[in-house]
Amino acid sequence: MKNKIIICHECNEPILNIDDLAVVGNSFIAYHDNCFEKIKHKNIYAFYSGYKSNGIFPWIMLIILNSAIWSTFYFFVTPINEVITFSAIISSMIIFFRVMSYVLYERHFD
């Protein structure tokens, strides 16, 4: 299933390079990087700033959110099982979005 044609949601042109792919939002919409930068803070992305799920942002958020959760264990009286549970939930959500981006779009590029 390699070489599947992926069409940009904004300009309706094919995305030919994985470096030009921007997978955005919970619905995993594919854009060219340039097309997404133009519409990033308009319309449906007015309240959701529209970070790419195939960029570095999910990994940064994983570190920040897990740091915040684990800090509750050290600074407050928080049971370790709750900290581990919430950390696992957040980690699995972020990894799920990253895997879906790969499965739906990125694996079709050489």
PDB file of C-alpha atoms in Angstrom:
ATOM      1  CA  MET A   1       0.000   0.000   0.000  1.00  0.00           C
ATOM      2  CA  LYS A   2       2.941   2.308  -0.508  1.00  0.00           C
ATOM      3  CA  ASN A   3       2.531   5.321  -2.771  1.00  0.00           C
ATOM      4  CA  LYS A   4      -1.067   6.050  -1.801  1.00  0.00           C
ATOM      5  CA  ILE A   5      -1.893   9.558  -2.992  1.00  0.00           C
ATOM      6  CA  ILE A   6      -2.562  11.866  -0.055  1.00  0.00           C
ATOM      7  CA  ILE A   7      -4.460  15.039  -0.920  1.00  0.00           C
ATOM      8  CA  CYS A   8      -4.150  18.312   0.989  1.00  0.00           C
ATOM      9  CA  HIS A   9      -7.448  19.274   2.613  1.00  0.00           C
ATOM     10  CA  GLU A  10      -6.906  22.974   1.832  1.00  0.00           C
ATOM     11  CA  CYS A  11      -5.547  23.183  -1.740  1.00  0.00           C
ATOM     12  CA  ASN A  12      -6.610  19.729  -3.018  1.00  0.00           C
ATOM     13  CA  GLU A  13      -3.135  19.074  -4.413  1.00  0.00           C
ATOM     14  CA  PRO A  14      -1.227  15.848  -3.705  1.00  0.00           C
ATOM     15  CA  ILE A  15       1.327  15.842  -0.900  1.00  0.00           C
ATOM     16  CA  LEU A  16       4.471  14.403  -2.449  1.00  0.00           C
ATOM     17  CA  ASN A  17       6.977  14.578   0.401  1.00  0.00           C
ATOM     18  CA  ILE A  18       6.682  13.406   3.996  1.00  0.00           C
ATOM     19  CA  ASP A  19       8.492  16.558   5.137  1.00  0.00           C
ATOM     20  CA  ASP A  20       5.645  18.612   3.671  1.00  0.00           C
ATOM     21  CA  LEU A  21       2.935  16.611   5.501  1.00  0.00           C
ATOM     22  CA  ALA A  22       1.045  18.151   8.412  1.00  0.00           C
ATOM     23  CA  VAL A  23      -1.481  15.846  10.118  1.00  0.00           C
ATOM     24  CA  VAL A  24      -3.709  18.005  12.272  1.00  0.00           C
ATOM     25  CA  GLY A  25      -6.413  17.645  14.868  1.00  0.00           C
ATOM     26  CA  ASN A  26      -8.360  14.800  16.352  1.00  0.00           C
ATOM     27  CA  SER A  27      -9.790  13.967  12.933  1.00  0.00           C
ATOM     28  CA  PHE A  28      -6.304  13.550  11.417  1.00  0.00           C
ATOM     29  CA  ILE A  29      -6.717  15.927   8.487  1.00  0.00           C
ATOM     30  CA  ALA A  30      -3.767  16.065   6.063  1.00  0.00           C
ATOM     31  CA  TYR A  31      -2.378  19.409   4.869  1.00  0.00           C
ATOM     32  CA  HIS A  32       0.735  20.707   3.195  1.00  0.00           C
ATOM     33  CA  ASP A  33       2.899  22.441   5.801  1.00  0.00           C
ATOM     34  CA  ASN A  34       2.512  25.760   3.968  1.00  0.00           C
ATOM     35  CA  CYS A  35      -1.254  25.395   3.577  1.00  0.00           C
ATOM     36  CA  PHE A  36      -1.658  24.619   7.257  1.00  0.00           C
ATOM     37  CA  GLU A  37       0.473  27.590   8.309  1.00  0.00           C
ATOM     38  CA  LYS A  38      -1.871  29.871   6.322  1.00  0.00           C
ATOM     39  CA  ILE A  39      -5.063  28.628   8.009  1.00  0.00           C
ATOM     40  CA  LYS A  40      -3.648  27.721  11.407  1.00  0.00           C
ATOM     41  CA  HIS A  41      -5.497  30.339  13.468  1.00  0.00           C
ATOM     42  CA  LYS A  42      -8.612  30.741  11.328  1.00  0.00           C
ATOM     43  CA  ASN A  43     -12.051  29.126  11.238  1.00  0.00           C
ATOM     44  CA  ILE A  44     -12.091  25.777  13.029  1.00  0.00           C
ATOM     45  CA  TYR A  45      -8.625  26.373  14.469  1.00  0.00           C
ATOM     46  CA  ALA A  46      -9.537  29.652  16.148  1.00  0.00           C
ATOM     47  CA  PHE A  47      -9.829  28.028  19.571  1.00  0.00           C
ATOM     48  CA  TYR A  48      -7.617  25.045  18.894  1.00  0.00           C
ATOM     49  CA  SER A  49      -4.272  26.344  17.799  1.00  0.00           C
ATOM     50  CA  GLY A  50      -3.843  23.330  15.575  1.00  0.00           C
ATOM     51  CA  TYR A  51      -0.565  21.714  16.402  1.00  0.00           C
ATOM     52  CA  LYS A  52       0.588  18.923  14.149  1.00  0.00           C
ATOM     53  CA  SER A  53       0.294  15.427  15.536  1.00  0.00           C
ATOM     54  CA  ASN A  54       3.229  14.331  13.387  1.00  0.00           C
ATOM     55  CA  GLY A  55       5.602  17.008  14.667  1.00  0.00           C
ATOM     56  CA  ILE A  56       7.570  17.454  17.864  1.00  0.00           C
ATOM     57  CA  PHE A  57       4.684  19.044  19.785  1.00  0.00           C
ATOM     58  CA  PRO A  58       3.116  15.763  21.044  1.00  0.00           C
ATOM     59  CA  TRP A  59       6.441  14.650  22.538  1.00  0.00           C
ATOM     60  CA  ILE A  60       6.944  17.996  24.255  1.00  0.00           C
ATOM     61  CA  MET A  61       3.430  17.821  25.699  1.00  0.00           C
ATOM     62  CA  LEU A  62       4.079  14.266  26.855  1.00  0.00           C
ATOM     63  CA  ILE A  63       7.100  15.439  28.834  1.00  0.00           C
ATOM     64  CA  ILE A  64       5.323  18.500  30.256  1.00  0.00           C
ATOM     65  CA  LEU A  65       2.137  16.693  31.281  1.00  0.00           C
ATOM     66  CA  ASN A  66       3.945  13.726  32.788  1.00  0.00           C
ATOM     67  CA  SER A  67       6.243  16.081  34.689  1.00  0.00           C
ATOM     68  CA  ALA A  68       3.198  17.872  36.079  1.00  0.00           C
ATOM     69  CA  ILE A  69       1.568  14.597  37.098  1.00  0.00           C
ATOM     70  CA  TRP A  70       4.700  13.173  38.722  1.00  0.00           C
ATOM     71  CA  SER A  71       5.335  16.434  40.559  1.00  0.00           C
ATOM     72  CA  THR A  72       2.050  15.914  42.414  1.00  0.00           C
ATOM     73  CA  PHE A  73       3.554  12.756  43.874  1.00  0.00           C
ATOM     74  CA  TYR A  74       6.566  14.638  45.205  1.00  0.00           C
ATOM     75  CA  PHE A  75       4.927  17.897  46.338  1.00  0.00           C
ATOM     76  CA  PHE A  76       1.538  16.679  47.552  1.00  0.00           C
ATOM     77  CA  VAL A  77       0.264  13.563  49.250  1.00  0.00           C
ATOM     78  CA  THR A  78      -0.822  11.633  46.175  1.00  0.00           C
ATOM     79  CA  PRO A  79      -1.122   7.840  45.995  1.00  0.00           C
ATOM     80  CA  ILE A  80       1.416   6.342  43.606  1.00  0.00           C
ATOM     81  CA  ASN A  81      -1.197   4.179  41.869  1.00  0.00           C
ATOM     82  CA  GLU A  82      -3.173   7.283  40.830  1.00  0.00           C
ATOM     83  CA  VAL A  83      -0.041   8.972  39.515  1.00  0.00           C
ATOM     84  CA  ILE A  84       0.898   5.896  37.491  1.00  0.00           C
ATOM     85  CA  THR A  85      -2.660   5.555  36.154  1.00  0.00           C
ATOM     86  CA  PHE A  86      -2.929   9.168  34.987  1.00  0.00           C
ATOM     87  CA  SER A  87       0.574   9.082  33.548  1.00  0.00           C
ATOM     88  CA  ALA A  88      -0.285   5.931  31.593  1.00  0.00           C
ATOM     89  CA  ILE A  89      -3.532   7.469  30.302  1.00  0.00           C
ATOM     90  CA  ILE A  90      -1.816  10.619  29.057  1.00  0.00           C
ATOM     91  CA  SER A  91       1.067   8.677  27.548  1.00  0.00           C
ATOM     92  CA  SER A  92      -1.255   6.265  25.751  1.00  0.00           C
ATOM     93  CA  MET A  93      -3.367   9.123  24.344  1.00  0.00           C
ATOM     94  CA  ILE A  94      -0.355  10.931  22.908  1.00  0.00           C
ATOM     95  CA  ILE A  95       1.167   7.741  21.543  1.00  0.00           C
ATOM     96  CA  PHE A  96      -2.224   6.831  20.016  1.00  0.00           C
ATOM     97  CA  PHE A  97      -2.355  10.129  18.092  1.00  0.00           C
ATOM     98  CA  ARG A  98       1.200   9.651  16.880  1.00  0.00           C
ATOM     99  CA  VAL A  99       0.573   6.057  15.762  1.00  0.00           C
ATOM    100  CA  MET A 100      -2.643   7.032  13.965  1.00  0.00           C
ATOM    101  CA  SER A 101      -0.777   9.739  12.073  1.00  0.00           C
ATOM    102  CA  TYR A 102       1.749   7.146  10.964  1.00  0.00           C
ATOM    103  CA  VAL A 103      -0.831   4.494  10.039  1.00  0.00           C
ATOM    104  CA  LEU A 104      -3.099   6.829   8.095  1.00  0.00           C
ATOM    105  CA  TYR A 105      -0.515   8.884   6.214  1.00  0.00           C
ATOM    106  CA  GLU A 106       3.195   8.584   6.914  1.00  0.00           C
ATOM    107  CA  ARG A 107       3.639   4.921   6.033  1.00  0.00           C
ATOM    108  CA  HIS A 108       2.560   5.651   2.456  1.00  0.00           C
ATOM    109  CA  PHE A 109       5.704   7.656   1.740  1.00  0.00           C
ATOM    110  CA  ASP A 110       9.007   6.141   0.672  1.00  0.00           C
TER     111      ASP A 110
END
